[in-house]
Amino acid sequence: LLAIMATAAQASRASLRRVETDLVSSSQTSMGTLLDGFNSILDIAEDIYTRVHGYIDGQGRRQEEGRKNPPNKGHLWALLIAGSAGFGNYRHQADVAHSYHVLHNGGVPDEHIIVMVYDDIAHNPANPHPGKIINHPKGKDLYAGLPKDYTRNQVNVKNFLAVLKGDAESVQKGPHASGRVIEAGKDDRIFLFYSDHGAPGLLGMPTGEFLFADQLHDAIRHRHETHGFREMVLYIEACESGSMFEGMLEDNINVYATTASNGQESSWGVYCPGMHPSPPPEYMTCLGDLYSVSWMEDADSNDISLESLQEQFERVRKRTSNNYTFVQGSHVMEFGEMEIDQEPVSWYLGDSGYTNHALLQGETEIPHALHEKNMLHGAVEQRDADLMPLIMAARDTKNPSSQSMAQETLERERYVRKNLDSNIEETMRRVVSRIRNTTNAILEHDVVVNHHIAPPQGRALVSDWDCLRNMMYMWESKCGPLGQYGMKHSRAFANICNLGLSHLDIQDVLSC
């Protein structure tokens, strides 16, 4: 803009001087005096341009130096967690394995990377290449060298929060837990990546309870108040993941977060059978998640010391939205302290320099799906991606007996899901009926089930998180676990709380 102003000033001066010459020759001295004033203004404009341009040049050089050598750099710590189990969720542990290699290749020491994975994928009987995990159709093995600090039943909410807060005493001890926690101090940065199923206000875990948004927020606040980091960046891959921060994450605690979706939509699995690019034919599951592979393949393919978090966010948002069509794509969101997004990605993923760690077998070019002209031709909603192994087995298994068994398992899973949806809907119908009888309020049950009823205060999913926990506990204590599919109904339970019915005992109206 300043360059355009300077060019315009110079052009204007030339035109004015031609006019001035004509006026002087015709003795119109009063107009000449006026033009002298314009020339003075142009002198000032050019002087401002020279000074500001010099300042910007200096700032650019300092910014470039700062990207390579951040002030008060401290150390970088990372917590990488896959919150699921089972071969149908292959993609989540593959995402986390990939993220480890991004950081490792960036020079982050293993002593500063904590990995939480259930670890039942690499050696799963359904894995066509035992002992290996890939995250791209042409991907290298990502399981080799992967550290595993917490596995099996030690991947749970209590340990996750203890690790994040740096509370070594609260970590559950066991053969599947290293006991390591984030030991960051006031000059250090923290990067957190989570990949799994989500729901309004929730993130899943392979064992035990769900992680609620207020619990995550409290852990972040705890670290901030105890000077446990300089800055923190979180990348969250999950359905409705925007609800983990919306109306909750402050903009003044040095935390920046991006999510795979807003608070009302699914995130998407990618590299699934039948889509382009497709996994190798022997794989009957999705290899990755769209948001996750977008930021990791971007990091693999660019000099992230010269790329800001904002620039990466825009690239990931474009790809995850399927070129802004949102057809088989989601709305990537950002929250928290937006000034942080001007910092280079390398401050949070490693800054050992660009070496193009594409992690593709025998290839060094940008992954196929990153080219705009070759945008992904299809993705699968997270909750449907879980069914992909069953769908492929029922369709492609040549053994009639195995095919029949897979088809039966698939139909049973679909029935369970449909039955759960019906039970939730009937329960909310009964709740609404009770509300009508006691308050004469006009309310439809489908609003409670499918829409967001705003809380009395704030923009978060719910203002009374204990009420939400209690409502879900009452359901699960009588009807059984909601699981990674049923957790999507947390919005209905939140709506009960937002209607001011925290005192309501729903056990006698539960339909299950």
Short mmCIF file of C-alpha atoms in Angstrom, two decimals:
data_model
loop_
_atom_site.label_atom_id
_atom_site.label_comp_id
_atom_site.label_asym_id
_atom_site.label_seq_id
_atom_site.Cartn_x
_atom_site.Cartn_y
_atom_site.Cartn_z
CA LEU A 1 0.00 0.00 0.00
CA LEU A 2 2.85 2.36 0.88
CA ALA A 3 4.59 1.54 -2.40
CA ILE A 4 1.40 2.39 -4.30
CA MET A 5 1.11 5.66 -2.36
CA ALA A 6 4.70 6.60 -3.22
CA THR A 7 4.23 5.81 -6.92
CA ALA A 8 0.99 7.81 -6.95
CA ALA A 9 2.74 10.72 -5.24
CA GLN A 10 5.51 10.75 -7.82
CA ALA A 11 3.02 10.56 -10.70
CA SER A 12 0.89 13.31 -9.16
CA ARG A 13 3.96 15.53 -8.74
CA ALA A 14 4.85 15.11 -12.41
CA SER A 15 1.30 15.96 -13.49
CA LEU A 16 1.15 18.94 -11.16
CA ARG A 17 4.43 20.28 -12.47
CA ARG A 18 3.13 20.10 -16.03
CA VAL A 19 0.01 21.98 -14.97
CA GLU A 20 2.13 24.47 -13.02
CA THR A 21 4.25 25.19 -16.10
CA ASP A 22 1.13 25.87 -18.15
CA LEU A 23 -0.31 28.14 -15.44
CA VAL A 24 2.90 30.11 -15.00
CA SER A 25 3.08 30.65 -18.75
CA SER A 26 -0.44 32.06 -18.59
CA SER A 27 0.39 34.19 -15.50
CA GLN A 28 -2.20 32.46 -13.28
CA THR A 29 0.00 32.91 -10.19
CA SER A 30 -2.77 32.28 -7.64
CA MET A 31 -3.18 28.74 -8.92
CA GLY A 32 0.58 28.39 -8.83
CA THR A 33 0.54 29.21 -5.13
CA LEU A 34 -2.09 26.53 -4.56
CA LEU A 35 0.04 24.00 -6.41
CA ASP A 36 2.97 24.89 -4.15
CA GLY A 37 0.79 23.72 -1.27
CA PHE A 38 0.06 20.42 -3.01
CA ASN A 39 3.78 19.94 -3.60
CA SER A 40 4.45 20.40 0.10
CA ILE A 41 1.86 17.75 0.93
CA LEU A 42 3.46 15.37 -1.54
CA ASP A 43 6.87 16.05 0.02
CA ILE A 44 5.47 14.99 3.39
CA ALA A 45 3.84 11.87 1.88
CA GLU A 46 7.09 10.79 0.28
CA ASP A 47 9.00 11.40 3.49
CA ILE A 48 6.50 9.27 5.46
CA TYR A 49 6.80 6.52 2.87
CA THR A 50 10.61 6.53 3.09
CA ARG A 51 10.61 6.40 6.88
CA VAL A 52 7.87 3.76 7.21
CA HIS A 53 9.29 1.62 4.41
CA GLY A 54 12.65 1.63 6.13
CA TYR A 55 10.97 0.66 9.41
CA ILE A 56 9.08 -2.21 7.74
CA ASP A 57 12.26 -3.45 6.09
CA GLY A 58 13.98 -3.46 9.46
CA GLN A 59 11.03 -5.17 11.10
CA GLY A 60 11.01 -7.81 8.36
CA ARG A 61 14.65 -8.57 8.93
CA ARG A 62 14.11 -8.72 12.68
CA GLN A 63 11.02 -10.93 12.21
CA GLU A 64 13.00 -13.29 9.98
CA GLU A 65 15.73 -13.50 12.61
CA GLY A 66 13.10 -13.96 15.31
CA ARG A 67 11.50 -16.86 13.46
CA LYS A 68 14.82 -18.64 13.46
CA ASN A 69 15.74 -17.61 17.01
CA PRO A 70 12.67 -16.76 19.13
CA PRO A 71 13.37 -14.48 22.13
CA ASN A 72 13.53 -16.24 25.50
CA LYS A 73 13.10 -19.44 23.58
CA GLY A 74 13.15 -21.90 26.44
CA HIS A 75 12.20 -25.43 25.47
CA LEU A 76 9.38 -27.05 23.51
CA TRP A 77 7.26 -29.78 25.10
CA ALA A 78 4.61 -31.84 23.32
CA LEU A 79 1.74 -34.07 24.39
CA LEU A 80 0.32 -36.30 21.64
CA ILE A 81 -2.75 -38.41 22.38
CA ALA A 82 -5.05 -40.75 20.46
CA GLY A 83 -8.24 -41.14 22.43
CA SER A 84 -9.60 -44.31 20.85
CA ALA A 85 -9.01 -48.05 20.49
CA GLY A 86 -9.96 -50.70 17.94
CA PHE A 87 -8.94 -51.27 14.34
CA GLY A 88 -11.92 -49.29 13.08
CA ASN A 89 -10.20 -46.28 14.67
CA TYR A 90 -6.85 -47.00 12.98
CA ARG A 91 -6.65 -43.41 11.76
CA HIS A 92 -6.39 -41.81 15.21
CA GLN A 93 -3.27 -43.70 16.29
CA ALA A 94 -1.85 -43.24 12.79
CA ASP A 95 -2.37 -39.47 13.16
CA VAL A 96 -0.52 -39.44 16.46
CA ALA A 97 2.33 -41.60 15.15
CA HIS A 98 2.71 -39.19 12.23
CA SER A 99 2.68 -36.17 14.55
CA TYR A 100 5.49 -37.70 16.60
CA HIS A 101 7.68 -38.01 13.50
CA VAL A 102 6.93 -34.40 12.52
CA LEU A 103 8.24 -33.24 15.89
CA HIS A 104 11.10 -35.73 15.99
CA ASN A 105 12.25 -34.73 12.51
CA GLY A 106 11.99 -31.11 13.65
CA GLY A 107 14.61 -31.74 16.27
CA VAL A 108 12.40 -31.99 19.35
CA PRO A 109 14.08 -34.48 21.71
CA ASP A 110 12.08 -37.55 22.73
CA GLU A 111 12.55 -36.50 26.35
CA HIS A 112 10.20 -33.59 25.63
CA ILE A 113 7.55 -35.58 23.71
CA ILE A 114 4.91 -37.57 25.62
CA VAL A 115 2.82 -40.03 23.60
CA MET A 116 -0.45 -41.60 24.74
CA VAL A 117 -1.84 -44.36 22.47
CA TYR A 118 -3.82 -47.49 23.28
CA ASP A 119 -1.36 -49.41 21.06
CA ASP A 120 -3.66 -52.07 19.63
CA ILE A 121 -3.30 -51.21 15.94
CA ALA A 122 0.18 -52.14 14.78
CA HIS A 123 -0.10 -55.77 15.88
CA ASN A 124 -3.85 -56.09 15.39
CA PRO A 125 -4.88 -59.27 13.52
CA ALA A 126 -6.72 -57.06 11.01
CA ASN A 127 -3.56 -55.12 10.14
CA PRO A 128 -2.39 -56.34 6.72
CA HIS A 129 1.18 -55.30 7.57
CA PRO A 130 1.81 -56.39 11.17
CA GLY A 131 4.01 -54.09 13.18
CA LYS A 132 3.53 -51.14 10.82
CA ILE A 133 1.28 -48.08 10.74
CA ILE A 134 0.87 -45.66 7.83
CA ASN A 135 -1.01 -42.37 7.58
CA HIS A 136 -0.98 -41.94 3.79
CA PRO A 137 -1.62 -44.35 0.89
CA LYS A 138 2.08 -44.13 -0.03
CA GLY A 139 3.25 -43.58 3.50
CA LYS A 140 6.28 -44.94 5.29
CA ASP A 141 5.98 -46.97 8.48
CA LEU A 142 5.34 -44.61 11.38
CA TYR A 143 5.28 -47.18 14.17
CA ALA A 144 9.04 -47.74 14.09
CA GLY A 145 10.70 -45.59 16.73
CA LEU A 146 7.40 -44.38 18.20
CA PRO A 147 7.78 -43.88 21.96
CA LYS A 148 4.77 -44.99 23.99
CA ASP A 149 4.55 -43.41 27.43
CA TYR A 150 0.97 -44.41 28.23
CA THR A 151 -0.81 -47.36 26.63
CA ARG A 152 -3.83 -49.61 27.20
CA ASN A 153 -5.96 -48.67 30.22
CA GLN A 154 -3.46 -45.99 31.25
CA VAL A 155 -4.73 -43.79 28.41
CA ASN A 156 -7.51 -42.15 30.40
CA VAL A 157 -8.77 -38.78 31.56
CA LYS A 158 -6.99 -38.82 34.92
CA ASN A 159 -3.58 -39.50 33.42
CA PHE A 160 -4.10 -37.08 30.55
CA LEU A 161 -4.94 -34.22 32.90
CA ALA A 162 -2.07 -35.11 35.25
CA VAL A 163 0.41 -35.16 32.37
CA LEU A 164 -0.88 -31.85 31.02
CA LYS A 165 -0.74 -30.17 34.42
CA GLY A 166 2.67 -31.59 35.20
CA ASP A 167 1.30 -33.43 38.23
CA ALA A 168 3.54 -36.50 38.50
CA GLU A 169 2.04 -37.54 41.85
CA SER A 170 -1.44 -37.94 40.34
CA VAL A 171 -0.37 -40.19 37.48
CA GLN A 172 -1.73 -43.70 37.81
CA LYS A 173 1.17 -46.11 38.11
CA GLY A 174 1.29 -49.35 36.17
CA PRO A 175 3.15 -51.41 33.57
CA HIS A 176 1.67 -49.31 30.78
CA ALA A 177 2.61 -45.90 32.20
CA SER A 178 6.04 -44.26 32.12
CA GLY A 179 4.97 -41.71 34.70
CA ARG A 180 6.38 -38.85 32.62
CA VAL A 181 4.62 -35.49 32.67
CA ILE A 182 5.13 -32.12 30.98
CA GLU A 183 7.79 -30.33 33.01
CA ALA A 184 7.62 -27.03 31.16
CA GLY A 185 8.50 -23.79 32.91
CA LYS A 186 7.65 -20.15 32.42
CA ASP A 187 9.91 -19.75 29.36
CA ASP A 188 8.81 -22.95 27.61
CA ARG A 189 6.22 -23.63 24.93
CA ILE A 190 3.75 -26.51 24.87
CA PHE A 191 2.14 -28.19 21.87
CA LEU A 192 -0.86 -30.48 22.39
CA PHE A 193 -2.34 -32.66 19.66
CA TYR A 194 -5.42 -34.79 20.24
CA SER A 195 -7.06 -37.13 17.70
CA ASP A 196 -10.23 -39.14 18.35
CA HIS A 197 -13.99 -38.96 18.57
CA GLY A 198 -15.69 -35.98 20.06
CA ALA A 199 -19.14 -34.66 20.85
CA PRO A 200 -20.59 -31.38 22.08
CA GLY A 201 -18.41 -30.49 25.07
CA LEU A 202 -16.61 -33.86 25.12
CA LEU A 203 -13.57 -35.71 23.88
CA GLY A 204 -13.37 -39.48 23.96
CA MET A 205 -10.90 -41.76 25.70
CA PRO A 206 -10.22 -45.45 24.99
CA THR A 207 -10.94 -46.37 28.60
CA GLY A 208 -12.93 -44.79 31.39
CA GLU A 209 -14.77 -41.51 31.38
CA PHE A 210 -15.06 -38.82 28.74
CA LEU A 211 -12.96 -35.65 28.92
CA PHE A 212 -15.24 -32.64 29.44
CA ALA A 213 -14.42 -29.19 28.12
CA ASP A 214 -14.34 -27.61 31.57
CA GLN A 215 -11.76 -30.17 32.71
CA LEU A 216 -9.47 -29.32 29.80
CA HIS A 217 -9.97 -25.62 30.44
CA ASP A 218 -9.22 -25.97 34.15
CA ALA A 219 -5.98 -27.84 33.40
CA ILE A 220 -4.87 -25.12 30.98
CA ARG A 221 -5.77 -22.41 33.50
CA HIS A 222 -3.84 -24.26 36.19
CA ARG A 223 -0.66 -24.28 34.12
CA HIS A 224 -1.11 -20.63 33.23
CA GLU A 225 -1.65 -19.54 36.83
CA THR A 226 1.36 -21.53 38.03
CA HIS A 227 3.58 -20.10 35.25
CA GLY A 228 3.81 -23.51 33.63
CA PHE A 229 4.39 -22.25 30.07
CA ARG A 230 5.23 -19.21 28.01
CA GLU A 231 2.72 -20.06 25.28
CA MET A 232 0.61 -23.08 24.41
CA VAL A 233 -0.85 -24.26 21.09
CA LEU A 234 -3.50 -26.97 20.81
CA TYR A 235 -4.64 -28.84 17.68
CA ILE A 236 -7.82 -30.88 18.26
CA GLU A 237 -9.16 -33.47 15.80
CA ALA A 238 -12.69 -34.54 16.77
CA CYS A 239 -16.34 -34.09 15.89
CA GLU A 240 -17.89 -30.93 17.36
CA SER A 241 -14.41 -30.04 18.62
CA GLY A 242 -15.09 -26.32 18.45
CA SER A 243 -17.37 -26.78 21.46
CA MET A 244 -14.30 -27.55 23.59
CA PHE A 245 -13.24 -23.90 23.43
CA GLU A 246 -16.18 -21.79 22.27
CA GLY A 247 -17.18 -19.38 25.01
CA MET A 248 -14.52 -20.81 27.31
CA LEU A 249 -10.93 -20.21 26.16
CA GLU A 250 -9.78 -16.74 27.15
CA ASP A 251 -7.83 -14.49 24.80
CA ASN A 252 -5.32 -13.33 27.40
CA ILE A 253 -3.65 -16.46 28.81
CA ASN A 254 -1.14 -17.09 25.99
CA VAL A 255 -3.05 -20.04 24.52
CA TYR A 256 -4.02 -20.56 20.88
CA ALA A 257 -6.16 -23.48 19.68
CA THR A 258 -7.47 -24.74 16.37
CA THR A 259 -10.10 -27.45 15.90
CA ALA A 260 -11.11 -29.75 13.07
CA SER A 261 -14.73 -28.62 13.18
CA ASN A 262 -17.07 -26.13 14.75
CA GLY A 263 -19.32 -27.08 17.65
CA GLN A 264 -22.16 -28.50 15.53
CA GLU A 265 -20.59 -30.72 12.89
CA SER A 266 -18.61 -33.87 12.28
CA SER A 267 -14.95 -34.00 11.42
CA TRP A 268 -13.86 -36.34 8.63
CA GLY A 269 -11.81 -39.46 8.05
CA VAL A 270 -9.64 -39.55 4.94
CA TYR A 271 -7.69 -41.98 2.77
CA CYS A 272 -10.59 -44.40 3.11
CA PRO A 273 -11.43 -47.35 0.84
CA GLY A 274 -13.29 -46.26 -2.27
CA MET A 275 -12.16 -42.64 -2.20
CA HIS A 276 -9.33 -40.85 -3.99
CA PRO A 277 -6.57 -41.18 -3.06
CA SER A 278 -7.44 -44.61 -1.70
CA PRO A 279 -5.38 -46.70 0.71
CA PRO A 280 -3.65 -49.81 -0.62
CA PRO A 281 -6.32 -52.42 -1.45
CA GLU A 282 -5.38 -54.65 1.48
CA TYR A 283 -6.43 -51.93 3.95
CA MET A 284 -10.12 -51.94 4.87
CA THR A 285 -10.03 -48.84 7.05
CA CYS A 286 -9.34 -45.11 6.84
CA LEU A 287 -5.68 -44.22 7.25
CA GLY A 288 -6.06 -40.71 8.61
CA ASP A 289 -8.27 -37.76 9.48
CA LEU A 290 -8.68 -34.84 7.10
CA TYR A 291 -7.77 -32.00 9.47
CA SER A 292 -4.87 -33.94 10.98
CA VAL A 293 -3.21 -35.04 7.75
CA SER A 294 -3.72 -31.51 6.40
CA TRP A 295 -1.60 -29.85 9.06
CA MET A 296 0.97 -32.65 9.18
CA GLU A 297 1.44 -32.93 5.42
CA ASP A 298 1.73 -29.16 5.31
CA ALA A 299 4.49 -29.38 7.92
CA ASP A 300 6.16 -32.21 5.99
CA SER A 301 6.17 -30.22 2.76
CA ASN A 302 7.10 -26.68 3.79
CA ASP A 303 9.81 -24.79 5.62
CA ILE A 304 7.77 -24.22 8.77
CA SER A 305 10.36 -21.80 10.13
CA LEU A 306 9.06 -19.41 7.45
CA GLU A 307 5.37 -20.29 7.83
CA SER A 308 3.22 -18.69 10.51
CA LEU A 309 0.54 -20.53 12.44
CA GLN A 310 -2.00 -18.32 10.69
CA GLU A 311 -0.67 -19.29 7.27
CA GLN A 312 -0.87 -22.97 8.18
CA PHE A 313 -4.37 -22.45 9.59
CA GLU A 314 -5.54 -20.95 6.29
CA ARG A 315 -4.06 -23.81 4.28
CA VAL A 316 -5.55 -26.42 6.57
CA ARG A 317 -8.91 -24.65 6.57
CA LYS A 318 -8.99 -24.62 2.77
CA ARG A 319 -8.18 -28.31 2.45
CA THR A 320 -10.38 -29.48 5.32
CA SER A 321 -13.35 -27.55 3.93
CA ASN A 322 -12.82 -29.23 0.55
CA ASN A 323 -11.84 -25.94 -1.04
CA TYR A 324 -14.45 -24.01 0.99
CA THR A 325 -17.35 -26.06 -0.37
CA PHE A 326 -17.83 -27.91 2.95
CA VAL A 327 -19.06 -30.86 0.93
CA GLN A 328 -17.39 -33.76 2.73
CA GLY A 329 -15.51 -31.25 4.83
CA SER A 330 -15.78 -29.18 7.99
CA HIS A 331 -15.19 -25.67 9.34
CA VAL A 332 -11.73 -25.47 10.92
CA MET A 333 -11.89 -23.00 13.81
CA GLU A 334 -9.41 -20.99 15.90
CA PHE A 335 -9.72 -19.75 19.47
CA GLY A 336 -7.76 -17.97 22.17
CA GLU A 337 -4.99 -15.41 21.81
CA MET A 338 -4.89 -14.65 18.10
CA GLU A 339 -1.59 -12.77 18.24
CA ILE A 340 0.14 -16.12 18.69
CA ASP A 341 -0.88 -17.18 15.19
CA GLN A 342 1.69 -14.76 13.78
CA GLU A 343 4.47 -16.90 15.22
CA PRO A 344 6.21 -19.50 13.06
CA VAL A 345 4.94 -23.06 13.09
CA SER A 346 8.47 -24.25 13.89
CA TRP A 347 8.22 -22.80 17.39
CA TYR A 348 5.68 -25.55 18.15
CA LEU A 349 6.68 -28.40 15.81
CA GLY A 350 10.46 -28.13 15.88
CA ASP A 351 12.94 -25.79 14.23
CA SER A 352 15.85 -27.91 13.09
CA GLY A 353 15.35 -26.64 9.54
CA TYR A 354 13.46 -27.64 6.43
CA THR A 355 14.47 -31.05 5.10
CA ASN A 356 11.17 -32.10 3.45
CA HIS A 357 10.22 -35.01 5.69
CA ALA A 358 7.32 -36.03 3.47
CA LEU A 359 7.22 -39.47 5.09
CA LEU A 360 6.20 -41.03 1.79
CA GLN A 361 7.70 -44.28 0.66
CA GLY A 362 10.34 -43.50 -1.94
CA GLU A 363 9.00 -40.02 -2.67
CA THR A 364 10.02 -36.48 -1.82
CA GLU A 365 7.40 -34.40 -3.62
CA ILE A 366 4.45 -32.76 -1.95
CA PRO A 367 1.81 -35.39 -1.15
CA HIS A 368 -0.70 -35.83 -3.93
CA ALA A 369 -3.65 -34.55 -1.95
CA LEU A 370 -2.00 -31.20 -1.23
CA HIS A 371 -2.15 -30.05 -4.84
CA GLU A 372 -5.17 -27.79 -5.32
CA LYS A 373 -5.94 -29.30 -8.71
CA ASN A 374 -6.07 -32.71 -7.05
CA MET A 375 -8.28 -31.97 -4.07
CA LEU A 376 -9.55 -35.01 -2.23
CA HIS A 377 -12.42 -36.76 -3.94
CA GLY A 378 -14.36 -37.75 -0.88
CA ALA A 379 -14.08 -38.13 2.86
CA VAL A 380 -16.05 -40.01 5.47
CA GLU A 381 -17.71 -38.62 8.60
CA GLN A 382 -15.87 -39.71 11.72
CA ARG A 383 -18.69 -41.84 13.13
CA ASP A 384 -19.25 -43.58 9.80
CA ALA A 385 -15.53 -44.15 9.33
CA ASP A 386 -15.64 -46.56 12.28
CA LEU A 387 -17.85 -48.85 10.21
CA MET A 388 -15.50 -48.91 7.22
CA PRO A 389 -13.73 -52.20 8.11
CA LEU A 390 -17.10 -53.92 8.55
CA ILE A 391 -18.48 -52.45 5.33
CA MET A 392 -15.42 -53.50 3.35
CA ALA A 393 -15.34 -56.97 4.91
CA ALA A 394 -19.02 -57.53 4.13
CA ARG A 395 -18.50 -56.34 0.57
CA ASP A 396 -15.11 -57.73 -0.37
CA THR A 397 -14.40 -60.81 1.69
CA LYS A 398 -14.28 -63.78 -0.71
CA ASN A 399 -14.86 -66.36 1.98
CA PRO A 400 -18.69 -66.73 2.14
CA SER A 401 -18.63 -67.66 5.82
CA SER A 402 -16.47 -64.66 6.78
CA GLN A 403 -18.52 -62.39 4.55
CA SER A 404 -21.74 -63.52 6.21
CA MET A 405 -20.25 -62.96 9.65
CA ALA A 406 -19.05 -59.46 8.72
CA GLN A 407 -22.47 -58.57 7.31
CA GLU A 408 -24.14 -59.79 10.48
CA THR A 409 -21.76 -57.76 12.65
CA LEU A 410 -22.36 -54.65 10.53
CA GLU A 411 -26.14 -55.00 10.72
CA ARG A 412 -25.93 -55.51 14.49
CA GLU A 413 -23.84 -52.36 14.93
CA ARG A 414 -26.26 -50.34 12.81
CA TYR A 415 -29.16 -51.68 14.84
CA VAL A 416 -27.45 -50.73 18.11
CA ARG A 417 -26.91 -47.20 16.83
CA LYS A 418 -30.46 -46.83 15.57
CA ASN A 419 -31.85 -48.20 18.82
CA LEU A 420 -29.74 -45.79 20.88
CA ASP A 421 -30.93 -42.83 18.81
CA SER A 422 -34.56 -43.93 19.29
CA ASN A 423 -34.10 -44.35 23.04
CA ILE A 424 -32.57 -40.90 23.40
CA GLU A 425 -35.38 -39.37 21.36
CA GLU A 426 -38.05 -41.11 23.43
CA THR A 427 -36.36 -40.04 26.65
CA MET A 428 -36.34 -36.41 25.54
CA ARG A 429 -39.98 -36.75 24.50
CA ARG A 430 -40.80 -37.75 28.06
CA VAL A 431 -38.69 -34.93 29.49
CA VAL A 432 -40.48 -32.39 27.31
CA SER A 433 -43.86 -33.83 28.33
CA ARG A 434 -42.93 -33.36 31.99
CA ILE A 435 -41.83 -29.78 31.32
CA ARG A 436 -45.14 -29.02 29.59
CA ASN A 437 -47.13 -30.46 32.46
CA THR A 438 -45.31 -28.39 35.07
CA THR A 439 -44.61 -25.11 33.24
CA ASN A 440 -46.97 -25.00 30.24
CA ALA A 441 -43.88 -24.26 28.15
CA ILE A 442 -44.10 -24.85 24.40
CA LEU A 443 -41.18 -27.08 23.49
CA GLU A 444 -40.65 -29.86 20.98
CA HIS A 445 -38.52 -32.90 21.79
CA ASP A 446 -36.64 -32.71 18.50
CA VAL A 447 -35.36 -29.28 19.54
CA VAL A 448 -33.89 -30.80 22.68
CA VAL A 449 -32.31 -33.67 20.74
CA ASN A 450 -31.01 -31.90 17.64
CA HIS A 451 -30.54 -28.21 18.42
CA HIS A 452 -28.55 -26.10 20.81
CA ILE A 453 -30.51 -24.41 23.57
CA ALA A 454 -28.30 -21.60 24.83
CA PRO A 455 -27.35 -21.57 28.52
CA PRO A 456 -28.54 -18.72 30.74
CA GLN A 457 -25.05 -17.22 30.71
CA GLY A 458 -22.16 -17.23 28.28
CA ARG A 459 -21.63 -18.85 24.88
CA ALA A 460 -20.32 -22.21 26.01
CA LEU A 461 -22.25 -25.42 25.41
CA VAL A 462 -23.50 -25.38 28.98
CA SER A 463 -22.94 -23.20 32.05
CA ASP A 464 -23.41 -25.99 34.60
CA TRP A 465 -20.92 -28.70 33.66
CA ASP A 466 -21.65 -30.71 36.78
CA CYS A 467 -25.26 -30.91 35.65
CA LEU A 468 -24.16 -32.29 32.27
CA ARG A 469 -21.92 -34.87 33.93
CA ASN A 470 -24.75 -35.90 36.24
CA MET A 471 -27.29 -36.25 33.43
CA MET A 472 -24.94 -38.44 31.41
CA TYR A 473 -24.06 -40.47 34.50
CA MET A 474 -27.74 -41.19 35.16
CA TRP A 475 -28.17 -42.41 31.58
CA GLU A 476 -25.10 -44.63 31.62
CA SER A 477 -25.80 -46.06 35.07
CA LYS A 478 -29.14 -47.41 33.84
CA CYS A 479 -28.78 -47.78 30.08
CA GLY A 480 -25.09 -48.55 29.69
CA PRO A 481 -22.17 -46.63 28.15
CA LEU A 482 -22.96 -44.15 25.42
CA GLY A 483 -19.68 -45.04 23.72
CA GLN A 484 -17.94 -43.26 20.88
CA TYR A 485 -21.14 -43.11 18.82
CA GLY A 486 -23.68 -42.32 21.53
CA MET A 487 -21.58 -39.53 23.02
CA LYS A 488 -22.96 -37.30 20.26
CA HIS A 489 -26.14 -37.01 22.32
CA SER A 490 -24.35 -34.95 24.97
CA ARG A 491 -26.05 -31.92 23.41
CA ALA A 492 -29.48 -33.25 24.42
CA PHE A 493 -28.35 -33.68 28.02
CA ALA A 494 -26.75 -30.22 27.95
CA ASN A 495 -30.04 -28.76 26.76
CA ILE A 496 -31.82 -30.21 29.78
CA CYS A 497 -29.32 -28.36 31.97
CA ASN A 498 -29.70 -25.15 29.97
CA LEU A 499 -33.47 -25.30 30.50
CA GLY A 500 -32.78 -24.96 34.23
CA LEU A 501 -33.60 -28.57 35.02
CA SER A 502 -30.40 -29.52 36.84
CA HIS A 503 -32.56 -30.83 39.68
CA LEU A 504 -34.43 -33.20 37.37
CA ASP A 505 -34.02 -36.89 38.10
CA ILE A 506 -34.32 -38.38 34.63
CA GLN A 507 -33.92 -42.01 35.69
CA ASP A 508 -37.66 -42.62 35.83
CA VAL A 509 -38.15 -41.29 32.27
CA LEU A 510 -35.22 -43.02 30.64
CA SER A 511 -36.11 -45.18 27.66
CA CYS A 512 -33.69 -48.07 27.40
#
